[in-house]
Amino acid sequence: MHPFSSLLLLGTLALQAVLGRPNSLLSEREIIKRDVDSFFATEVPYALSQVKCNIASGCNAGGVASGLVIASPSKSDPDYFYHWTRDAALVFKAVVDRFVNEYDADLQALIQNYITSQARLQTVSNPSGSFYDGSGLGEPKFNADGSQFTGSWGRPQRDGPPLRALTMITYSKWLINNGYQSTAKDLVWPVIQNDLAYTAQYWNQTGFDLWEEVQGSSFFTIAASHRALVEGSNLAKTLGNSCSACDAIAPQVLCFQQSFWSSSGNYALANINVNNGRSGKDTNVFVSTNQGFDPSLGCDATTFQPCSDRALASHKVVVDSFRSIYSINSGFGKGQAVAVGRYPEDTYYNGNPWYLHTLGAAEQLYNALYVWKSQGSITVTSTSLPFFQDLSSSVSTGTYASDTPTYMTLYNTAMVYADGFVDNVAKYVGANGALAEQYDRNSGSPLSARDLTWSYASVLTAAARRAGVVPLGWAETNVAATSVPGSCYATSANGAYTAAPTSPFPASQTPGNGEPVPSTAPTSTRTTGTAAPTTTSCAQATSVAVSFNERKVTSFGQTVKIVGNIPALGSWDTSKAVALSTSQYTSNNPVWSVSITLAAGQALQYKYIVVNTDGSVTWEADPNRAYTVPKGCATQTTKSDSWQ
Ligand SMILES: *[C@@H]1O[C@H](CO)[C@@H](O)[C@H](O)[C@H]1NC(C)=O
């Protein structure tokens, strides 16, 4: 009997158990948890080996040019033996995230080859256009030997350049953090710069979506574009360069992104500027929210963070859309994990669940759980209420601190829900852990392309998030990360495109052995965000320097201070509040900051206050902010807030 049958039991027991019999919830939870633990224990190493197989010189990649990655070894029905810019960037993002968390010389060689190959590929003229005006960067796919693909296709696809930029930016941060700033500047930044130029120039034109079917404006493409411009600008500053097009355009991309939210449907629409008769319910939103995850943004809704009310509401609507249409989902009610596809109207191979989307549903929840735990509370808004009611029917709107029964119920049921999606994949996985693209909606058998690289990459990211290993953040203190302009404009910036060097990377760039980081680099980009890996062996930090950043426009003579429920924060006595400094404050980025060393794992509540010249105090609005100092290897972290 497969362990999945425990889920059937869980469905009826879990919700009752939450209300009346917490111990039986815990034992049911243990069963699923053990299933998922053992599935990932074998599947993660297998997935990594299969990802490597599909990259040039790997076991499935004969004839593939150095640095390129095939979407699948399948050469017919369907033929996926091509290098897609999007798929490759997403796969390598998972590889780079893994590498950043744990040094691996083999992965590093693959990453370096990928970057060099993309520098070359950018210049290859193709049916989408050429390099001189950037248009060729929108080409979705290339032959495995690196030559242009001239068959008819849904093109251009404008998500490729921003996604590729994100992947290369993450590797650049590793280089900088380990003292190899000149490599980042000389070899990686020139490739990134072309992709950022493309994004700033073409973001406001229609293109094909990530499923290569719909010509319009895709939520996924816009979300990736916004992140790339913000993070690209941050990286440019660290390298002593600038990206003025990023700074000019990023706020407008975020502005446009807000218009994908359907308040009547309570979910993010997959595509707009299109009339295709679809509902717009689409796992496009899972891929987007997981790709845009930055733990320092908390549950920010403008960027659709995984625990934001908008992203959770979308999670519910999209998952529910697959409950009744796949027969393998029958019998599983709301709040119980099911197999998840792309969008309910899908007819490709008759429309089926995809492994990467069922795992993506889990990954979003693991991301949310991470943030809830680190902030020490869960907030239920009227937008996210339907999602949370599926976990606990009696819940109402409000903020629940981590020591309340409601928090514990929601946290535990969300964890069981997340693990249930992984258990679904474990049930329908192919022989020896093989992951194709899809699994049959009626029988659950693997379907379509075999050994899809992206399916395996989704195992790596879901398993890492479940283990509390989160990617580097991207927002830092850039105000364009979350502030939405009052009006949206259709603008763009014409870019300059320059062929990037394709010379080999220097040898032996092992961790921490490079030249020291110049002291002019902003420290914010040298820290490793709030990542606190819990699975790697490392010295557990006993205290953590928490940098509290508060965005607040102030006038001359005013001081921002922080006050909270612990002695280090004045025990709510405003005369003992800790003053923040304006050393990072500019008119474009009005951030006050202070670093306070706190005990790892300490839970606290706090608020910011403004102290006026006459000594009077203005408090932030309720509720109190809640935060738990991360307990892990990191000895410093950042908590970014905006005046509430
Ligand atoms: C361009 O941006 C404007 C302003 O946000 C928006 O109304 C329009 O739909 C966008 N068009 C495309 C194709 O992105």
CSV table of N, CA, C and O and ligand atoms in Angstrom, one decimal, residues 203-206 216-217 222 252 255-256 272-273 488-491, ligand 1:
chain,number,residue,atom,x,y,z
A,203,TRP,N,9.5,45.8,-22.3
A,203,TRP,CA,8.6,45.3,-21.4
A,203,TRP,C,7.1,45.6,-21.7
A,203,TRP,O,6.2,44.9,-21.4
A,204,ASN,N,6.9,46.8,-22.3
A,204,ASN,CA,5.6,47.3,-22.5
A,204,ASN,C,5.0,46.9,-23.9
A,204,ASN,O,4.0,47.5,-24.4
A,205,GLN,N,5.6,45.9,-24.6
A,205,GLN,CA,5.0,45.4,-25.8
A,205,GLN,C,4.5,44.0,-25.5
A,205,GLN,O,5.1,43.3,-24.7
A,206,THR,N,3.5,43.6,-26.3
A,206,THR,CA,3.0,42.2,-26.1
A,206,THR,C,4.0,41.2,-26.6
A,206,THR,O,4.9,41.5,-27.4
A,216,GLY,N,0.1,38.4,-25.6
A,216,GLY,CA,-0.5,39.5,-24.8
A,216,GLY,C,0.4,39.9,-23.8
A,216,GLY,O,1.7,39.9,-24.0
A,217,SER,N,0.0,40.3,-22.6
A,217,SER,CA,0.8,40.7,-21.5
A,217,SER,C,0.7,39.7,-20.4
A,217,SER,O,-0.4,39.4,-19.9
A,222,ILE,N,5.9,40.0,-16.6
A,222,ILE,CA,6.0,41.3,-16.0
A,222,ILE,C,6.6,41.2,-14.6
A,222,ILE,O,7.4,42.0,-14.2
A,252,GLN,N,7.4,51.6,-13.2
A,252,GLN,CA,6.3,51.5,-14.1
A,252,GLN,C,5.9,50.1,-14.4
A,252,GLN,O,4.7,49.7,-14.6
A,255,CYS,N,3.9,49.1,-11.4
A,255,CYS,CA,2.5,49.8,-11.6
A,255,CYS,C,1.6,48.9,-12.4
A,255,CYS,O,0.5,48.6,-12.1
A,256,PHE,N,2.2,48.5,-13.6
A,256,PHE,CA,1.4,47.7,-14.5
A,256,PHE,C,1.0,46.4,-13.9
A,256,PHE,O,-0.1,45.8,-14.1
A,272,ILE,N,-3.2,39.6,-19.6
A,272,ILE,CA,-4.2,40.7,-20.0
A,272,ILE,C,-3.8,41.2,-21.3
A,272,ILE,O,-2.8,40.7,-22.0
A,273,ASN,N,-4.5,42.2,-21.8
A,273,ASN,CA,-4.3,42.7,-23.2
A,273,ASN,C,-4.5,41.5,-24.2
A,273,ASN,O,-3.7,41.4,-25.2
A,488,CYS,N,0.1,55.0,-13.8
A,488,CYS,CA,0.9,54.1,-14.6
A,488,CYS,C,1.1,54.8,-16.0
A,488,CYS,O,0.2,55.3,-16.5
A,489,TYR,N,2.3,54.7,-16.5
A,489,TYR,CA,2.5,55.2,-17.9
A,489,TYR,C,3.1,54.1,-18.8
A,489,TYR,O,3.9,53.2,-18.3
A,490,ALA,N,2.8,54.2,-20.1
A,490,ALA,CA,3.4,53.3,-21.1
A,490,ALA,C,4.7,54.0,-21.5
A,490,ALA,O,4.7,55.0,-22.3
A,491,THR,N,5.8,53.5,-20.9
A,491,THR,CA,7.1,54.1,-21.2
A,491,THR,C,8.1,53.0,-21.6
A,491,THR,O,7.8,51.9,-21.3
B,1,LIG,C1,1.8,49.4,-21.3
B,1,LIG,O1,1.7,50.1,-20.1
B,1,LIG,C2,0.4,50.7,-19.8
B,1,LIG,C3,0.5,51.5,-18.5
B,1,LIG,O2,0.8,50.6,-17.5
B,1,LIG,C4,-0.7,49.7,-19.8
B,1,LIG,O3,-1.9,50.3,-19.7
B,1,LIG,C5,-0.6,48.9,-21.1
B,1,LIG,O4,-1.6,47.9,-21.1
B,1,LIG,C6,0.7,48.3,-21.3
B,1,LIG,N1,0.8,47.6,-22.6
B,1,LIG,C7,1.5,46.5,-22.8
B,1,LIG,C8,1.4,45.7,-24.0
B,1,LIG,O5,2.3,46.0,-21.9
